PDB file of C-alpha atoms in Angstrom:
ATOM      1  CA  MET O   1      -1.066  20.482  34.731  1.00  0.00           C
ATOM      2  CA  PRO O   2      -0.293  19.395  30.692  1.00  0.00           C
ATOM      3  CA  ALA O   3      -2.217  16.924  29.164  1.00  0.00           C
ATOM      4  CA  VAL O   4      -1.548  13.433  29.486  1.00  0.00           C
ATOM      5  CA  SER O   5      -1.331  11.509  26.519  1.00  0.00           C
ATOM      6  CA  ILE O   6      -2.656   7.923  26.750  1.00  0.00           C
ATOM      7  CA  PRO O   7      -0.927   5.583  24.218  1.00  0.00           C
ATOM      8  CA  ARG O   8      -3.360   3.976  21.731  1.00  0.00           C
ATOM      9  CA  ARG O   9      -2.851   0.332  21.731  1.00  0.00           C
ATOM     10  CA  PHE O  10      -6.375  -1.239  21.593  1.00  0.00           C
ATOM     11  CA  VAL O  11      -8.090  -0.292  18.751  1.00  0.00           C
ATOM     12  CA  SER O  12     -11.554  -1.100  17.664  1.00  0.00           C
ATOM     13  CA  ALA O  13     -12.667  -0.954  14.426  1.00  0.00           C
ATOM     14  CA  ASN O  14     -15.132   2.040  14.955  1.00  0.00           C
ATOM     15  CA  GLU O  15     -11.719   3.667  15.801  1.00  0.00           C
ATOM     16  CA  THR O  16     -10.082   3.165  12.691  1.00  0.00           C
ATOM     17  CA  GLU O  17      -9.420   6.202  10.085  1.00  0.00           C
ATOM     18  CA  VAL O  18     -11.081   5.321   7.239  1.00  0.00           C
ATOM     19  CA  GLU O  19      -9.823   6.148   3.736  1.00  0.00           C
ATOM     20  CA  ARG O  20     -11.850   5.779   0.496  1.00  0.00           C
ATOM     21  CA  LEU O  21     -10.529   6.114  -2.598  1.00  0.00           C
ATOM     22  CA  ASP O  22     -11.296   4.981  -6.107  1.00  0.00           C
ATOM     23  CA  GLY O  23     -12.384   1.217  -6.019  1.00  0.00           C
ATOM     24  CA  LYS O  24     -10.472   0.639  -2.414  1.00  0.00           C
ATOM     25  CA  THR O  25     -11.192   1.010   1.194  1.00  0.00           C
ATOM     26  CA  HIS O  26      -8.592   1.342   3.724  1.00  0.00           C
ATOM     27  CA  HIS O  27      -8.995   1.583   7.065  1.00  0.00           C
ATOM     28  CA  TRP O  28      -6.009   2.563   9.187  1.00  0.00           C
ATOM     29  CA  TYR O  29      -5.448   1.438  12.359  1.00  0.00           C
ATOM     30  CA  PHE O  30      -1.495   2.703  13.218  1.00  0.00           C
ATOM     31  CA  LYS O  31       0.346   4.624  10.997  1.00  0.00           C
ATOM     32  CA  ASP O  32       2.530   7.704  11.959  1.00  0.00           C
ATOM     33  CA  GLY O  33       0.350  10.283  13.600  1.00  0.00           C
ATOM     34  CA  LEU O  34      -2.034   7.830  14.621  1.00  0.00           C
ATOM     35  CA  GLY O  35      -1.496   5.333  17.596  1.00  0.00           C
ATOM     36  CA  ASP O  36       2.165   5.623  18.975  1.00  0.00           C
ATOM     37  CA  SER O  37       3.957   2.926  17.352  1.00  0.00           C
ATOM     38  CA  GLU O  38       6.960   4.338  15.620  1.00  0.00           C
ATOM     39  CA  SER O  39       7.806   1.079  14.155  1.00  0.00           C
ATOM     40  CA  LEU O  40       4.658  -0.473  12.419  1.00  0.00           C
ATOM     41  CA  THR O  41       1.787   0.857  10.025  1.00  0.00           C
ATOM     42  CA  PHE O  42      -0.980  -1.741  10.255  1.00  0.00           C
ATOM     43  CA  VAL O  43      -4.073  -1.277   7.396  1.00  0.00           C
ATOM     44  CA  ARG O  44      -6.853  -3.409   6.634  1.00  0.00           C
ATOM     45  CA  ALA O  45      -7.660  -3.257   2.717  1.00  0.00           C
ATOM     46  CA  HIS O  46     -10.972  -3.643   0.830  1.00  0.00           C
ATOM     47  CA  VAL O  47     -10.425  -3.666  -3.180  1.00  0.00           C
ATOM     48  CA  VAL O  48     -13.242  -4.093  -5.388  1.00  0.00           C
ATOM     49  CA  PRO O  49     -13.511  -6.137  -8.269  1.00  0.00           C
ATOM     50  CA  GLY O  50     -11.265  -4.309 -11.284  1.00  0.00           C
ATOM     51  CA  THR O  51      -9.517  -2.205  -9.370  1.00  0.00           C
ATOM     52  CA  GLY O  52      -6.136  -2.240  -6.943  1.00  0.00           C
ATOM     53  CA  HIS O  53      -2.826  -0.438  -6.175  1.00  0.00           C
ATOM     54  CA  ALA O  54      -1.246   1.018  -8.990  1.00  0.00           C
ATOM     55  CA  PHE O  55       2.898   0.106  -9.518  1.00  0.00           C
ATOM     56  CA  HIS O  56       4.276   1.933  -6.791  1.00  0.00           C
ATOM     57  CA  THR O  57       7.384   1.542  -3.849  1.00  0.00           C
ATOM     58  CA  HIS O  58       7.705   2.606  -0.363  1.00  0.00           C
ATOM     59  CA  PRO O  59      11.447   3.532  -0.422  1.00  0.00           C
ATOM     60  CA  GLU O  60      11.853   3.708   3.435  1.00  0.00           C
ATOM     61  CA  MET O  61       9.225   0.565   4.280  1.00  0.00           C
ATOM     62  CA  ASP O  62       8.986  -2.963   4.045  1.00  0.00           C
ATOM     63  CA  GLU O  63       5.729  -4.556   4.105  1.00  0.00           C
ATOM     64  CA  ILE O  64       3.975  -7.627   4.154  1.00  0.00           C
ATOM     65  CA  ILE O  65       0.690  -8.236   2.981  1.00  0.00           C
ATOM     66  CA  TYR O  66      -1.746 -11.137   4.142  1.00  0.00           C
ATOM     67  CA  VAL O  67      -5.203 -11.890   2.283  1.00  0.00           C
ATOM     68  CA  ILE O  68      -8.082 -12.548   4.559  1.00  0.00           C
ATOM     69  CA  LYS O  69     -10.563 -12.715   1.714  1.00  0.00           C
ATOM     70  CA  GLY O  70     -11.569 -12.670  -1.984  1.00  0.00           C
ATOM     71  CA  SER O  71      -8.117 -12.712  -4.387  1.00  0.00           C
ATOM     72  CA  MET O  72      -6.122 -10.684  -6.103  1.00  0.00           C
ATOM     73  CA  THR O  73      -2.948 -10.717  -9.004  1.00  0.00           C
ATOM     74  CA  GLN O  74      -0.086  -9.389  -7.094  1.00  0.00           C
ATOM     75  CA  TRP O  75       3.017  -8.132  -8.586  1.00  0.00           C
ATOM     76  CA  LEU O  76       6.540  -8.193  -7.652  1.00  0.00           C
ATOM     77  CA  GLU O  77       9.045  -6.152  -9.612  1.00  0.00           C
ATOM     78  CA  HIS O  78       8.276  -8.403 -12.629  1.00  0.00           C
ATOM     79  CA  GLU O  79       6.853 -11.594 -11.206  1.00  0.00           C
ATOM     80  CA  LYS O  80       2.940 -11.770 -10.729  1.00  0.00           C
ATOM     81  CA  LYS O  81       1.337 -14.440  -8.596  1.00  0.00           C
ATOM     82  CA  GLU O  82      -2.365 -15.017  -7.785  1.00  0.00           C
ATOM     83  CA  LEU O  83      -2.928 -14.053  -3.853  1.00  0.00           C
ATOM     84  CA  ARG O  84      -5.915 -15.927  -1.855  1.00  0.00           C
ATOM     85  CA  PRO O  85      -6.987 -16.036   1.551  1.00  0.00           C
ATOM     86  CA  GLY O  86      -4.194 -17.348   3.799  1.00  0.00           C
ATOM     87  CA  ASP O  87      -1.191 -16.005   0.840  1.00  0.00           C
ATOM     88  CA  SER O  88       1.261 -13.789   1.695  1.00  0.00           C
ATOM     89  CA  ILE O  89       3.749 -11.361   0.563  1.00  0.00           C
ATOM     90  CA  TYR O  90       7.351  -9.805   1.764  1.00  0.00           C
ATOM     91  CA  ILE O  91       7.984  -6.529   0.031  1.00  0.00           C
ATOM     92  CA  PRO O  92      11.534  -5.187   0.613  1.00  0.00           C
ATOM     93  CA  ARG O  93      11.744  -1.258   0.974  1.00  0.00           C
ATOM     94  CA  GLY O  94      12.496   0.270  -2.489  1.00  0.00           C
ATOM     95  CA  VAL O  95      10.697  -3.045  -4.642  1.00  0.00           C
ATOM     96  CA  VAL O  96       8.384  -2.185  -7.121  1.00  0.00           C
ATOM     97  CA  HIS O  97       5.145  -3.764  -6.337  1.00  0.00           C
ATOM     98  CA  GLY O  98       1.383  -3.223  -7.398  1.00  0.00           C
ATOM     99  CA  CYS O  99      -2.151  -5.712  -7.121  1.00  0.00           C
ATOM    100  CA  ILE O 100      -5.549  -6.025  -9.116  1.00  0.00           C
ATOM    101  CA  ASN O 101      -8.410  -7.570  -8.544  1.00  0.00           C
ATOM    102  CA  HIS O 102      -9.530  -9.450 -11.420  1.00  0.00           C
ATOM    103  CA  THR O 103     -12.104 -11.360 -10.094  1.00  0.00           C
ATOM    104  CA  ASN O 104     -16.184 -10.645  -9.490  1.00  0.00           C
ATOM    105  CA  ALA O 105     -15.697 -10.419  -5.456  1.00  0.00           C
ATOM    106  CA  GLU O 106     -14.287  -7.761  -3.164  1.00  0.00           C
ATOM    107  CA  CYS O 107     -10.659  -9.282  -2.079  1.00  0.00           C
ATOM    108  CA  GLU O 108      -9.774  -8.300   1.683  1.00  0.00           C
ATOM    109  CA  PHE O 109      -6.005  -7.773   2.755  1.00  0.00           C
ATOM    110  CA  LEU O 110      -4.029  -6.770   5.933  1.00  0.00           C
ATOM    111  CA  ALA O 111      -0.587  -4.806   5.403  1.00  0.00           C
ATOM    112  CA  VAL O 112       1.789  -4.124   7.697  1.00  0.00           C
ATOM    113  CA  LEU O 113       5.093  -1.605   6.998  1.00  0.00           C
ATOM    114  CA  SER O 114       7.624  -0.797   8.803  1.00  0.00           C
ATOM    115  CA  PRO O 115       9.174   1.874  10.016  1.00  0.00           C
ATOM    116  CA  ALA O 116       5.902   3.975  11.000  1.00  0.00           C
ATOM    117  CA  LYS O 117       8.097   7.142  11.276  1.00  0.00           C
ATOM    118  CA  ILE O 118       9.729   8.038   7.751  1.00  0.00           C
ATOM    119  CA  SER O 119      11.389  10.948   6.682  1.00  0.00           C
ATOM    120  CA  GLY O 120      10.523  10.929   2.988  1.00  0.00           C
ATOM    121  CA  PRO O 121       7.210   9.882   1.140  1.00  0.00           C
ATOM    122  CA  PHE O 122       4.867   6.929   2.055  1.00  0.00           C
ATOM    123  CA  ALA O 123       4.934   5.547  -1.564  1.00  0.00           C
ATOM    124  CA  VAL O 124       5.939   6.372  -5.023  1.00  0.00           C
ATOM    125  CA  ASP O 125       3.773   5.690  -7.992  1.00  0.00           C
ATOM    126  CA  VAL O 126       5.976   4.714 -10.914  1.00  0.00           C
ATOM    127  CA  SER O 127       2.694   3.199 -12.772  1.00  0.00           C
ATOM    128  CA  GLN O 128       3.193   5.442 -15.777  1.00  0.00           C
ATOM    129  CA  GLU O 129       7.322   4.815 -16.051  1.00  0.00           C
ATOM    130  CA  GLU O 130       8.456   1.697 -18.434  1.00  0.00           C
ATOM    131  CA  PRO O 131       8.589  -1.456 -17.622  1.00  0.00           C
ATOM    132  CA  TRP O 132       5.332  -0.943 -15.485  1.00  0.00           C
ATOM    133  CA  ARG O 133       2.948   1.341 -17.866  1.00  0.00           C
ATOM    134  CA  SER O 134       2.975  -1.694 -20.233  1.00  0.00           C
ATOM    135  CA  LEU O 135       2.407  -4.223 -17.565  1.00  0.00           C
ATOM    136  CA  SER O 136      -1.045  -5.175 -16.614  1.00  0.00           C
ATOM    137  CA  ALA O 137      -1.630  -4.767 -13.092  1.00  0.00           C
TER     138      ALA O 137
END
């Protein structure tokens, strides 16, 4: 008899997929291939001072970011705003965005992206293209 796959619905912190990058750590709760949601991707991110996410797009995904602790400068195309705990931003698919933590404390935020199942790349880095290269993320 074939094994029955149990849907992943409850996820404790120690069950996340941890991705460590230069200056940031992502705790993936749900994404394509992790969990059974085809409609949502969910990640908790920690960004240390002086680092962030370079200018990029998600060609097939909408994103919502919600800051839990600390603060970060968030770019949405040519507009930037300081996001603090309780602040959020909606980023439509294909829109260039990026963030940087200019403070002396770690920033922690949640991001939800939709849909989880896409045909192309998760993100496209545009940080070396103008005008994004000339902007201070």
